[in-house]
Tab-separated table of C-alpha atoms in Angstrom:
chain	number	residue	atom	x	y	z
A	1	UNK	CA	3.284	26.020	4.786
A	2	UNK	CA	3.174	27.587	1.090
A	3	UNK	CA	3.567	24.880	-1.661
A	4	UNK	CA	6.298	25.243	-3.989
A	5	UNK	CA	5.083	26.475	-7.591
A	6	UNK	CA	4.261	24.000	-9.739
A	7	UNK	CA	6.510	25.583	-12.373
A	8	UNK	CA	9.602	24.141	-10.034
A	9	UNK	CA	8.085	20.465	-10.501
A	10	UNK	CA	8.335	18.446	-13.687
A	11	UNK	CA	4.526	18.408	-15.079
A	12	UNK	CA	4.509	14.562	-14.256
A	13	UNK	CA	5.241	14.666	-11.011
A	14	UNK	CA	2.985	17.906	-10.592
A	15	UNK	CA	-0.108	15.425	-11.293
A	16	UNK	CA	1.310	12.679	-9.974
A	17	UNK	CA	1.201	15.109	-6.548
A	18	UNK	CA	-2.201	16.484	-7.686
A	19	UNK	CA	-3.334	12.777	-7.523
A	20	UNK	CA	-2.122	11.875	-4.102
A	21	UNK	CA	-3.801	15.294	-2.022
A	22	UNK	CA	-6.693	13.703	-4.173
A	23	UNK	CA	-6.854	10.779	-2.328
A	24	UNK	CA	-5.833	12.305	0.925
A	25	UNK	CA	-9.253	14.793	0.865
A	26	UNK	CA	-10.994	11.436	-0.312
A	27	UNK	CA	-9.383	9.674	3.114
A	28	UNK	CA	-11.386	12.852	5.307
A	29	UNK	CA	-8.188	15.214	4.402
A	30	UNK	CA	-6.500	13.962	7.934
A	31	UNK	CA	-3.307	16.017	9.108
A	32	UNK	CA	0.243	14.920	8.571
A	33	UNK	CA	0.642	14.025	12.016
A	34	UNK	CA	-2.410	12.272	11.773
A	35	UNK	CA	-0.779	10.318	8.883
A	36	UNK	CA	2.268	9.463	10.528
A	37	UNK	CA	1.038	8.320	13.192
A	38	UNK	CA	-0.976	5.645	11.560
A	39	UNK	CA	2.165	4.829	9.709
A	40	UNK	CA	4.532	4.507	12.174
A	41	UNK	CA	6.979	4.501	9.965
A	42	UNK	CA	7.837	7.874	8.734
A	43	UNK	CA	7.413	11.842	10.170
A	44	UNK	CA	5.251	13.838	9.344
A	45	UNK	CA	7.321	16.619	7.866
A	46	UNK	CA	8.530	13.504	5.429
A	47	UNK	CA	4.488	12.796	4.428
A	48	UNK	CA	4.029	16.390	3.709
A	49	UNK	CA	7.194	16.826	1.134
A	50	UNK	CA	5.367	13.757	-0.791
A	51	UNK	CA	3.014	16.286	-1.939
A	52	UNK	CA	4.786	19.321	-1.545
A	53	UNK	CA	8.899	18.564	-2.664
A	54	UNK	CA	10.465	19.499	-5.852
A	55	UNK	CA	11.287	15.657	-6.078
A	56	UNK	CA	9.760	12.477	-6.363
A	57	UNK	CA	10.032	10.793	-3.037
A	58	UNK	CA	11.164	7.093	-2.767
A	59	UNK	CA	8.486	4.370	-2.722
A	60	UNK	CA	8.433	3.792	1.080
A	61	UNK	CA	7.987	7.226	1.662
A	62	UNK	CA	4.938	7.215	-1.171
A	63	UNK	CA	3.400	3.858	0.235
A	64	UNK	CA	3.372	5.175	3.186
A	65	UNK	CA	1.546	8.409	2.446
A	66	UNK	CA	-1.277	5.657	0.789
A	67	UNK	CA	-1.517	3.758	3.469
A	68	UNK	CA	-2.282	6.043	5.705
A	69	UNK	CA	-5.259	7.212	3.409
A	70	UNK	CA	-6.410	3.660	2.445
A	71	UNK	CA	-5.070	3.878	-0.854
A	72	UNK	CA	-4.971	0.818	-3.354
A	73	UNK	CA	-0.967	0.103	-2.924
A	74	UNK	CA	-0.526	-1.899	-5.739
A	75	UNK	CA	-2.354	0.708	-8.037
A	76	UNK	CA	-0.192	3.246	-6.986
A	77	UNK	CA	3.296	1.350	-6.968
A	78	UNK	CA	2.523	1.137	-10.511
A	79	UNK	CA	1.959	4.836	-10.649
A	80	UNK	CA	5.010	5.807	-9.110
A	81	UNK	CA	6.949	3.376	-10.919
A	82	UNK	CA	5.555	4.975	-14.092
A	83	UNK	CA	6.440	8.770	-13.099
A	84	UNK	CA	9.836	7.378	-11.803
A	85	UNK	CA	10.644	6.293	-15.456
A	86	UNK	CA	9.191	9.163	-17.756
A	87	UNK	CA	11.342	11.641	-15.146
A	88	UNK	CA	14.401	9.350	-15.342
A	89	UNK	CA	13.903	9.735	-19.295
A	90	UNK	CA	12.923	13.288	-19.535
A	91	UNK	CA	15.966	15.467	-18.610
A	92	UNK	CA	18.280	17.383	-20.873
A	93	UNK	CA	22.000	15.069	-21.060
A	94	UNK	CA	23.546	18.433	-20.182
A	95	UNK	CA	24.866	19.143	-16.459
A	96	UNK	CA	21.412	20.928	-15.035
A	97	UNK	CA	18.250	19.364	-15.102
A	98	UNK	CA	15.704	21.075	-17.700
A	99	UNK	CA	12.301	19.905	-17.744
A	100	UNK	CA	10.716	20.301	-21.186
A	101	UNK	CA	8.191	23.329	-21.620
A	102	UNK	CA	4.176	23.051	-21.124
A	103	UNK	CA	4.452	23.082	-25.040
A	104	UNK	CA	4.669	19.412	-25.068
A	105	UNK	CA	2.708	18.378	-21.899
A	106	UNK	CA	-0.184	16.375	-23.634
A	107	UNK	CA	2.335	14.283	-25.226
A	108	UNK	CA	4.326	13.705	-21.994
A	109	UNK	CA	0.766	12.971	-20.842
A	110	UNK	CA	0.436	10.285	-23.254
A	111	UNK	CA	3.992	8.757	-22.163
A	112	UNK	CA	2.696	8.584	-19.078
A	113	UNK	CA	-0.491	6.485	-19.172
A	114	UNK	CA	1.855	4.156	-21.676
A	115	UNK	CA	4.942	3.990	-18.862
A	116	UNK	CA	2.203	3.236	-16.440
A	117	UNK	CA	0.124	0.908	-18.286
A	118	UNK	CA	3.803	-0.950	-19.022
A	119	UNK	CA	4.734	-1.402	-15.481
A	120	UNK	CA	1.923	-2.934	-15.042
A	121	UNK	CA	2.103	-5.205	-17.371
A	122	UNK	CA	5.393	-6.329	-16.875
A	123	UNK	CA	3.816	-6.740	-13.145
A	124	UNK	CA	1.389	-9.515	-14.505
A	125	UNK	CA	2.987	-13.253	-15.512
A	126	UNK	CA	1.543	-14.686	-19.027
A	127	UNK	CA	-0.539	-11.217	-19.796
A	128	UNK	CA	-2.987	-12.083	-17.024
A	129	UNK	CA	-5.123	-9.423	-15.819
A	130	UNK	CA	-4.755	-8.314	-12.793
A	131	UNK	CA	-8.261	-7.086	-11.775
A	132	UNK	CA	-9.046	-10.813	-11.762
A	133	UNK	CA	-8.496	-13.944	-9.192
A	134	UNK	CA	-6.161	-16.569	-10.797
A	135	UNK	CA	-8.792	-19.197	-10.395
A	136	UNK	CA	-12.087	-17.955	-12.074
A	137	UNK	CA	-15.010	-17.624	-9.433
A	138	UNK	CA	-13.134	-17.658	-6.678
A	139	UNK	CA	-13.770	-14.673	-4.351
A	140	UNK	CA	-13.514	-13.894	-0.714
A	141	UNK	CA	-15.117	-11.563	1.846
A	142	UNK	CA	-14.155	-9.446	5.244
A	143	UNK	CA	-16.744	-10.525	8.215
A	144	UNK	CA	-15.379	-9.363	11.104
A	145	UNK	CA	-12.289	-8.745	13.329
A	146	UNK	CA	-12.967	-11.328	16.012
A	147	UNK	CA	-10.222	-9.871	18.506
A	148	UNK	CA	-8.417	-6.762	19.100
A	149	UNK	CA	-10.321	-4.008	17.499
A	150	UNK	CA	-9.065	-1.702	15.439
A	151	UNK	CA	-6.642	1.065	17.333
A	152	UNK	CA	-6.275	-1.125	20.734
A	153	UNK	CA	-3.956	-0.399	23.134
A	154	UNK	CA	-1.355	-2.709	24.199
A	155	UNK	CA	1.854	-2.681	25.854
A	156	UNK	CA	5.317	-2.984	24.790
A	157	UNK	CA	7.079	-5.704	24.995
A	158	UNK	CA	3.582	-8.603	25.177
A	159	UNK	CA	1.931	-10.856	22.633
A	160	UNK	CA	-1.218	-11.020	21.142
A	161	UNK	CA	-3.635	-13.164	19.295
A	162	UNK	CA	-5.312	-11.460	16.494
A	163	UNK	CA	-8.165	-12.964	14.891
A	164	UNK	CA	-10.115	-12.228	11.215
A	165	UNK	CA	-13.229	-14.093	10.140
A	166	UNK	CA	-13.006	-14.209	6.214
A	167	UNK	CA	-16.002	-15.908	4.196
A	168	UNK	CA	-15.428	-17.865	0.996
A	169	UNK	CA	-17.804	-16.385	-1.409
A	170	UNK	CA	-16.878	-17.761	-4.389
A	171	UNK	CA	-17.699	-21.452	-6.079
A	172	UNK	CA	-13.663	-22.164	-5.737
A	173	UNK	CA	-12.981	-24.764	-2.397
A	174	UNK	CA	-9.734	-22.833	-0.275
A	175	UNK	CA	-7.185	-25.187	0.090
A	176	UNK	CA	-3.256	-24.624	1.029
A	177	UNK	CA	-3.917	-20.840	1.626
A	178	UNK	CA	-2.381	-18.266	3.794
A	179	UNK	CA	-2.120	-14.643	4.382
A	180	UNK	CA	1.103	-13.286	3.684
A	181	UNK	CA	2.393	-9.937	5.868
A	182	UNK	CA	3.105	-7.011	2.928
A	183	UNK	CA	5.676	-5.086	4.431
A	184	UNK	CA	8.510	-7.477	4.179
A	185	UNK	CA	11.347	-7.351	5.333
A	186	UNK	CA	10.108	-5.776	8.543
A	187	UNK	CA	11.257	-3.140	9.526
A	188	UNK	CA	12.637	-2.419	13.022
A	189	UNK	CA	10.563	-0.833	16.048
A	190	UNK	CA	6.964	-2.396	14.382
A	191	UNK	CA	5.007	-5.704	15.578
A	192	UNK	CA	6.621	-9.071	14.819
A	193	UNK	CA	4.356	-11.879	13.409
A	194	UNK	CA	5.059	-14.971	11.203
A	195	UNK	CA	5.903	-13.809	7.487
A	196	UNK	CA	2.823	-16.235	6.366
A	197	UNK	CA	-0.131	-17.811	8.392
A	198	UNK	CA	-2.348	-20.623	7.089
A	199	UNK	CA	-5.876	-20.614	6.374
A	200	UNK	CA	-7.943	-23.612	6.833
A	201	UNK	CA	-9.666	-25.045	4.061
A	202	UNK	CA	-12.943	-23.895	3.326
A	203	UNK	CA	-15.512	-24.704	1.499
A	204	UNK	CA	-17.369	-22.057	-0.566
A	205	UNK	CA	-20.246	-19.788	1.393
A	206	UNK	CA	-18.100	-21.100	4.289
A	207	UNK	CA	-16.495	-18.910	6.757
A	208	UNK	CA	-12.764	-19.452	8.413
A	209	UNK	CA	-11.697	-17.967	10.992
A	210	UNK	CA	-8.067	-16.870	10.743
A	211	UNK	CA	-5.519	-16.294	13.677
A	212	UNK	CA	-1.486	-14.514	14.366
A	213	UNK	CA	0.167	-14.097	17.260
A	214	UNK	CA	1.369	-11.030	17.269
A	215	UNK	CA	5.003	-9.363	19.295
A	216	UNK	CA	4.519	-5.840	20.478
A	217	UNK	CA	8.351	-3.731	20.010
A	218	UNK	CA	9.969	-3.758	23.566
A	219	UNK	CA	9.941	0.350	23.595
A	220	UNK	CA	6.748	2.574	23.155
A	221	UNK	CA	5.175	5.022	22.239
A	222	UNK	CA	4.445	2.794	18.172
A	223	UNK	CA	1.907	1.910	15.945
A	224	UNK	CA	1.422	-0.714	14.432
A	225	UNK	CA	-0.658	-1.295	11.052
A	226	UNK	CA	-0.167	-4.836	9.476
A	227	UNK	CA	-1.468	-5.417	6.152
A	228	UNK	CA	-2.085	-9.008	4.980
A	229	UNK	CA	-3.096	-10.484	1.279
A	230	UNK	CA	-3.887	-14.269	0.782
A	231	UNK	CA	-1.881	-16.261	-1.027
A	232	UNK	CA	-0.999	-19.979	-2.090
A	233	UNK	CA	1.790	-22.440	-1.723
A	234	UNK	CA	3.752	-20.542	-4.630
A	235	UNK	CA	3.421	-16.908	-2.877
A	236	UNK	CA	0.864	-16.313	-5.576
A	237	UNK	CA	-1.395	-13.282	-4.893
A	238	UNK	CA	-4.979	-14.814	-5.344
A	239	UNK	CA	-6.790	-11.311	-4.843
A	240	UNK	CA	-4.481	-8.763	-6.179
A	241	UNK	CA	-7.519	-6.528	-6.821
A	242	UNK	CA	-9.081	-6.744	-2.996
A	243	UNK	CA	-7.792	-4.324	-0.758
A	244	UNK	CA	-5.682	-6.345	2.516
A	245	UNK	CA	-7.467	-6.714	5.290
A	246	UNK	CA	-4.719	-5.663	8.234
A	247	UNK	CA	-4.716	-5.391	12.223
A	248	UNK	CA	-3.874	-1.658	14.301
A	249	UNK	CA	-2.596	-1.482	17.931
A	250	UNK	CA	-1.285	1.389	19.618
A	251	UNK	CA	1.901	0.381	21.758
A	252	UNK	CA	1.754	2.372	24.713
A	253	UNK	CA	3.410	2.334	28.228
C-alpha cells in the first residue's frame, strides 16, 4: 500500500511517523498482522495508518503500535504528547487547516524538542529525574519466567498461575512492593488479574519470586500481553526507566 506524501502530513507528525517505522525495523520490521496480533487490542489496518494516516492517531492506537515492537512506552507517551500539542498549536484560526511551509521547519523543530522536553517534565513530581529510581541505589533485575513461557497456549475461559523471579540488585532492602498491571482500566476480551500484586521483601542480591493468577476471556481466538512495573504503597513508579517485565498467552479453543 503506497504511503501518503509527506507533503499531506504536518512536518511534525512526518518525523514523529519517521520515528515509529524506526523502531518497527529495529523490532525485526514484523508485519501488521504480526503486530496486532501481539496486541490484541487493535487491527492491523489501524497499526498501519499509525505510520501511514494524514493524522495523528490517538494514544491507544500509538501505544499499541510500541508495544508490539518493544518500545519504551513512557518515552514515547511523552513524544506523542509533545507532537499532539505543537499540531494543536500550529494551524491557521481560519476554517481549513494550513500547515506552515518547510520555510520554518527547523524552528518548528526546536518547538518540538521544547513541547517534548515539557511534558516530560510536568510528568516528574519536585523536578526529579526520571532516568533515576526514587531511592538512590536501588535497582532490580529480570531472572527468569518460572511458569508459562512466553506465547503459551491456554484455553478460554481457565486460570493460571504466572510466576517471575526478579533479583534485588541494588544496596536498597524491598519492602511494601508490588507490581502494578499498566493497562488500566482493562479493557474487555483480555486476561483478568489483580490491578496490583505484592512482592515479598527482599533483601539486596536476593531474589523473590513473584506470582498472579491469571483469568483467560471466556471466548477465543485472544492474546494476551500483560505488562507490569513495580511500585510502592503510594502507586509510586520505583523504575520508571526499566522496561516492564509482562506475561503472553495465546487463548485458543
Amino acid at each position: 500500500m503506497p504511503e501518503p506524501r509527506t507533503d499531506e502530513r504536518a512536518p511534525e507528525l512526518e518525523a514523529f511517523m519517521a520515528e515509529l517505522r524506526k523502531l518497527r525495523t529495529r523490532a525485526g520490521e514484523p508485519s501488521f498482522r504480526k503486530m496486532a496480533a501481539k496486541s490484541g487490542a487493535v487491527s492491523h489496518a489501524t497499526l498501519h495508518l499509525t505510520v501511514t494516516g494524514k493524522r495523528l492517531q490517538p494514544w491507544e492506537t500509538v501505544r499499541e503500535f510500541v508495544r508490539a515492537c518493544d518500545g519504551d512506552e513512557q518515552e514515547w507517551h511523552a513524544r506523542w504528547q509533545g507532537v499532539q500539542l505543537v499540531l494543536a498549536t500550529d494551524r491557521e484560526p481560519d476554517a481549513a487547516p494550513r500547515w506552515r511551509s518547510k520555510r520554518v521547519l527547523i524552528p518548528l523543530a526546536l518547538v518540538l524538542v521544547a513541547a517534548v522536553t515539557a511534558v516530560v517534565v510536568i510528568l516528574l513530581p519536585g523536578g526529579q529525574d526520571e532516568a533515576g529510581p526514587p531511592h538512590p541505589g536501588d535497582s532490580s533485575k529480570f531472572i527468569a519466567d518460572v511458569t508459562i513461557p512466553d506465547d503459551t497456549v491456554v484455553k478460554p475461559g481457565t486460570q493460571f498461575v504466572k510466576v517471575w523471579e526478579l533479583q534485588n540488585t541494588g544496596t536498597v532492602e524491598w519492602r511494601k512492593r508490588y507490581l502494578r498491571r499498566t493497562d488500566l482500566p482493562v479493557a474487555p476480551g483480555t486476561c483478568r488479574t489483580p490491578d496490583r500484586i505484592p512482592v515479598n521483601d527482599t533483601a539486596p542480591q536476593g531474589r523473590v519470586q513473584v506470582t498472579v493468577t491469571v483469568s483467560t476471556p471466556p471466548t477465543a481466538p485472544a492474546d494476551c500481553k500483560i505488562f507490569w512495573k513495580m511500585v510502592d504503597e503510594q502507586d509510586r513508579e520505583l523504575f520508571p526507566a526499566n522496561k516492564p517485565i509482562y506475561f503472553s498467552v495465546l487463548v485458543r479453543s
